[in-house]
mmCIF file with all atom_site columns, C-alpha atoms in Angstrom:
data_model
loop_
_atom_site.group_PDB
_atom_site.id
_atom_site.type_symbol
_atom_site.label_atom_id
_atom_site.label_alt_id
_atom_site.label_comp_id
_atom_site.label_asym_id
_atom_site.label_entity_id
_atom_site.label_seq_id
_atom_site.pdbx_PDB_ins_code
_atom_site.Cartn_x
_atom_site.Cartn_y
_atom_site.Cartn_z
_atom_site.occupancy
_atom_site.B_iso_or_equiv
_atom_site.pdbx_formal_charge
_atom_site.auth_seq_id
_atom_site.auth_comp_id
_atom_site.auth_asym_id
_atom_site.auth_atom_id
_atom_site.pdbx_PDB_model_num
ATOM 1  C CA . UNK A 1 1  ? 92.871  62.587 -39.169 1.00 0.00 ? 26  UNK A CA 1
ATOM 2  C CA . UNK A 1 2  ? 90.204  65.251 -38.819 1.00 0.00 ? 27  UNK A CA 1
ATOM 3  C CA . UNK A 1 3  ? 91.293  67.565 -41.646 1.00 0.00 ? 28  UNK A CA 1
ATOM 4  C CA . UNK A 1 4  ? 92.350  64.833 -44.084 1.00 0.00 ? 29  UNK A CA 1
ATOM 5  C CA . UNK A 1 5  ? 91.905  65.510 -47.797 1.00 0.00 ? 30  UNK A CA 1
ATOM 6  C CA . UNK A 1 6  ? 91.202  63.096 -50.610 1.00 0.00 ? 31  UNK A CA 1
ATOM 7  C CA . UNK A 1 7  ? 92.072  63.986 -54.178 1.00 0.00 ? 32  UNK A CA 1
ATOM 8  C CA . UNK A 1 8  ? 91.498  62.588 -57.633 1.00 0.00 ? 33  UNK A CA 1
ATOM 9  C CA . UNK A 1 9  ? 93.271  64.049 -60.643 1.00 0.00 ? 34  UNK A CA 1
ATOM 10 C CA . UNK A 1 10 ? 92.111  63.158 -64.152 1.00 0.00 ? 35  UNK A CA 1
ATOM 11 C CA . UNK A 1 11 ? 92.797  62.569 -66.925 1.00 0.00 ? 36  UNK A CA 1
ATOM 12 C CA . UNK A 1 12 ? 96.432  61.744 -66.362 1.00 0.00 ? 37  UNK A CA 1
ATOM 13 C CA . UNK A 1 13 ? 98.121  61.962 -68.821 1.00 0.00 ? 38  UNK A CA 1
ATOM 14 C CA . UNK A 1 14 ? 96.201  64.979 -70.159 1.00 0.00 ? 39  UNK A CA 1
ATOM 15 C CA . UNK A 1 15 ? 96.249  67.050 -73.336 1.00 0.00 ? 40  UNK A CA 1
ATOM 16 C CA . UNK A 1 16 ? 94.414  70.295 -72.474 1.00 0.00 ? 41  UNK A CA 1
ATOM 17 C CA . UNK A 1 17 ? 92.226  70.294 -69.371 1.00 0.00 ? 42  UNK A CA 1
ATOM 18 C CA . UNK A 1 18 ? 93.016  68.856 -65.968 1.00 0.00 ? 43  UNK A CA 1
ATOM 19 C CA . UNK A 1 19 ? 90.295  68.136 -63.421 1.00 0.00 ? 44  UNK A CA 1
ATOM 20 C CA . UNK A 1 20 ? 91.023  67.982 -59.714 1.00 0.00 ? 45  UNK A CA 1
ATOM 21 C CA . UNK A 1 21 ? 88.517  66.640 -57.204 1.00 0.00 ? 46  UNK A CA 1
ATOM 22 C CA . UNK A 1 22 ? 89.305  67.546 -53.602 1.00 0.00 ? 47  UNK A CA 1
ATOM 23 C CA . UNK A 1 23 ? 87.346  66.307 -50.621 1.00 0.00 ? 48  UNK A CA 1
ATOM 24 C CA . UNK A 1 24 ? 87.888  68.175 -47.365 1.00 0.00 ? 49  UNK A CA 1
ATOM 25 C CA . UNK A 1 25 ? 86.536  67.228 -43.950 1.00 0.00 ? 50  UNK A CA 1
ATOM 26 C CA . UNK A 1 26 ? 86.718  70.903 -42.912 1.00 0.00 ? 51  UNK A CA 1
ATOM 27 C CA . UNK A 1 27 ? 86.842  74.172 -44.878 1.00 0.00 ? 52  UNK A CA 1
ATOM 28 C CA . UNK A 1 28 ? 90.438  75.210 -45.474 1.00 0.00 ? 53  UNK A CA 1
ATOM 29 C CA . UNK A 1 29 ? 92.686  77.539 -47.490 1.00 0.00 ? 54  UNK A CA 1
ATOM 30 C CA . UNK A 1 30 ? 94.166  75.445 -50.300 1.00 0.00 ? 55  UNK A CA 1
ATOM 31 C CA . UNK A 1 31 ? 96.885  76.109 -52.857 1.00 0.00 ? 56  UNK A CA 1
ATOM 32 C CA . UNK A 1 32 ? 97.366  73.933 -55.931 1.00 0.00 ? 57  UNK A CA 1
ATOM 33 C CA . UNK A 1 33 ? 100.597 74.447 -57.850 1.00 0.00 ? 58  UNK A CA 1
ATOM 34 C CA . UNK A 1 34 ? 102.408 72.756 -60.721 1.00 0.00 ? 59  UNK A CA 1
ATOM 35 C CA . UNK A 1 35 ? 106.187 72.400 -60.527 1.00 0.00 ? 60  UNK A CA 1
ATOM 36 C CA . UNK A 1 36 ? 108.670 71.162 -63.106 1.00 0.00 ? 61  UNK A CA 1
ATOM 37 C CA . UNK A 1 37 ? 111.005 68.318 -62.156 1.00 0.00 ? 62  UNK A CA 1
ATOM 38 C CA . UNK A 1 38 ? 113.668 70.855 -61.107 1.00 0.00 ? 63  UNK A CA 1
ATOM 39 C CA . UNK A 1 39 ? 111.279 72.214 -58.463 1.00 0.00 ? 64  UNK A CA 1
ATOM 40 C CA . UNK A 1 40 ? 110.475 75.510 -60.179 1.00 0.00 ? 65  UNK A CA 1
ATOM 41 C CA . UNK A 1 41 ? 106.892 76.787 -59.982 1.00 0.00 ? 66  UNK A CA 1
ATOM 42 C CA . UNK A 1 42 ? 105.276 76.588 -63.416 1.00 0.00 ? 67  UNK A CA 1
ATOM 43 C CA . UNK A 1 43 ? 101.626 77.400 -62.729 1.00 0.00 ? 68  UNK A CA 1
ATOM 44 C CA . UNK A 1 44 ? 99.363  78.243 -59.805 1.00 0.00 ? 69  UNK A CA 1
ATOM 45 C CA . UNK A 1 45 ? 96.088  76.442 -60.458 1.00 0.00 ? 70  UNK A CA 1
ATOM 46 C CA . UNK A 1 46 ? 94.230  77.599 -57.361 1.00 0.00 ? 71  UNK A CA 1
ATOM 47 C CA . UNK A 1 47 ? 94.688  79.617 -54.171 1.00 0.00 ? 72  UNK A CA 1
ATOM 48 C CA . UNK A 1 48 ? 91.702  80.137 -51.936 1.00 0.00 ? 73  UNK A CA 1
ATOM 49 C CA . UNK A 1 49 ? 89.270  78.705 -49.442 1.00 0.00 ? 74  UNK A CA 1
ATOM 50 C CA . UNK A 1 50 ? 87.534  75.443 -50.307 1.00 0.00 ? 75  UNK A CA 1
ATOM 51 C CA . UNK A 1 51 ? 84.463  74.380 -48.392 1.00 0.00 ? 76  UNK A CA 1
ATOM 52 C CA . UNK A 1 52 ? 83.843  71.071 -46.666 1.00 0.00 ? 77  UNK A CA 1
ATOM 53 C CA . UNK A 1 53 ? 82.918  68.249 -49.033 1.00 0.00 ? 78  UNK A CA 1
ATOM 54 C CA . UNK A 1 54 ? 83.895  67.522 -52.615 1.00 0.00 ? 79  UNK A CA 1
ATOM 55 C CA . UNK A 1 55 ? 85.086  70.443 -54.744 1.00 0.00 ? 80  UNK A CA 1
ATOM 56 C CA . UNK A 1 56 ? 85.973  70.213 -58.442 1.00 0.00 ? 81  UNK A CA 1
ATOM 57 C CA . UNK A 1 57 ? 88.576  72.448 -60.020 1.00 0.00 ? 82  UNK A CA 1
ATOM 58 C CA . UNK A 1 58 ? 89.057  72.517 -63.784 1.00 0.00 ? 83  UNK A CA 1
ATOM 59 C CA . UNK A 1 59 ? 92.129  74.127 -65.347 1.00 0.00 ? 84  UNK A CA 1
ATOM 60 C CA . UNK A 1 60 ? 92.901  74.548 -69.032 1.00 0.00 ? 85  UNK A CA 1
ATOM 61 C CA . UNK A 1 61 ? 96.630  73.876 -69.420 1.00 0.00 ? 86  UNK A CA 1
ATOM 62 C CA . UNK A 1 62 ? 96.899  73.583 -73.195 1.00 0.00 ? 87  UNK A CA 1
ATOM 63 C CA . UNK A 1 63 ? 99.714  76.190 -73.247 1.00 0.00 ? 88  UNK A CA 1
ATOM 64 C CA . UNK A 1 64 ? 101.801 74.117 -70.821 1.00 0.00 ? 89  UNK A CA 1
ATOM 65 C CA . UNK A 1 65 ? 104.800 72.529 -72.549 1.00 0.00 ? 90  UNK A CA 1
ATOM 66 C CA . UNK A 1 66 ? 104.418 68.742 -72.887 1.00 0.00 ? 91  UNK A CA 1
ATOM 67 C CA . UNK A 1 67 ? 106.335 66.882 -70.191 1.00 0.00 ? 92  UNK A CA 1
ATOM 68 C CA . UNK A 1 68 ? 106.258 65.496 -66.658 1.00 0.00 ? 93  UNK A CA 1
ATOM 69 C CA . UNK A 1 69 ? 105.290 67.746 -63.763 1.00 0.00 ? 94  UNK A CA 1
ATOM 70 C CA . UNK A 1 70 ? 104.547 67.578 -60.046 1.00 0.00 ? 95  UNK A CA 1
ATOM 71 C CA . UNK A 1 71 ? 101.140 68.798 -58.874 1.00 0.00 ? 96  UNK A CA 1
ATOM 72 C CA . UNK A 1 72 ? 101.249 69.908 -55.236 1.00 0.00 ? 97  UNK A CA 1
ATOM 73 C CA . UNK A 1 73 ? 98.152  70.464 -53.110 1.00 0.00 ? 98  UNK A CA 1
ATOM 74 C CA . UNK A 1 74 ? 98.735  72.187 -49.774 1.00 0.00 ? 99  UNK A CA 1
ATOM 75 C CA . UNK A 1 75 ? 96.327  73.232 -47.029 1.00 0.00 ? 100 UNK A CA 1
ATOM 76 C CA . UNK A 1 76 ? 96.805  75.921 -44.386 1.00 0.00 ? 101 UNK A CA 1
ATOM 77 C CA . UNK A 1 77 ? 96.685  73.180 -41.737 1.00 0.00 ? 102 UNK A CA 1
ATOM 78 C CA . UNK A 1 78 ? 99.879  71.685 -43.149 1.00 0.00 ? 103 UNK A CA 1
ATOM 79 C CA . UNK A 1 79 ? 98.604  68.774 -45.228 1.00 0.00 ? 104 UNK A CA 1
ATOM 80 C CA . UNK A 1 80 ? 100.527 68.368 -48.473 1.00 0.00 ? 105 UNK A CA 1
ATOM 81 C CA . UNK A 1 81 ? 99.824  65.946 -51.298 1.00 0.00 ? 106 UNK A CA 1
ATOM 82 C CA . UNK A 1 82 ? 101.900 65.567 -54.434 1.00 0.00 ? 107 UNK A CA 1
ATOM 83 C CA . UNK A 1 83 ? 101.068 63.754 -57.647 1.00 0.00 ? 108 UNK A CA 1
ATOM 84 C CA . UNK A 1 84 ? 103.061 63.237 -60.831 1.00 0.00 ? 109 UNK A CA 1
ATOM 85 C CA . UNK A 1 85 ? 101.148 64.471 -63.880 1.00 0.00 ? 110 UNK A CA 1
ATOM 86 C CA . UNK A 1 86 ? 102.007 64.064 -67.553 1.00 0.00 ? 111 UNK A CA 1
ATOM 87 C CA . UNK A 1 87 ? 101.121 66.593 -70.250 1.00 0.00 ? 112 UNK A CA 1
ATOM 88 C CA . UNK A 1 88 ? 100.982 65.339 -73.852 1.00 0.00 ? 113 UNK A CA 1
#
C-alpha cells in the first residue's frame, strides 16, 4: 500500500517517557492518542503533519496513572494502528 505506515513503540511497558517511531511513505496528517480500556480519550500525544520517512516522537507521561492503555495512531488517509501499552 502506497501510504502504509510502520511504527515502533518503546519501551513497553514504560515508566515515564514513551518513544514512538513512525515511518511514512508519504507526508500525512497524523494523530496519536491514548485511550483507557473503556475507550475514553486520556491523552493526545500528537496532532499534526509528519513528513515522509522516519519520525520520532517522545512524550513524557509520568503523570499518567499506572495501568493498561490503547495507543491509537491515525492518518488523514484512513490508516489506523492500535497498540496496547502498559504504564508502570
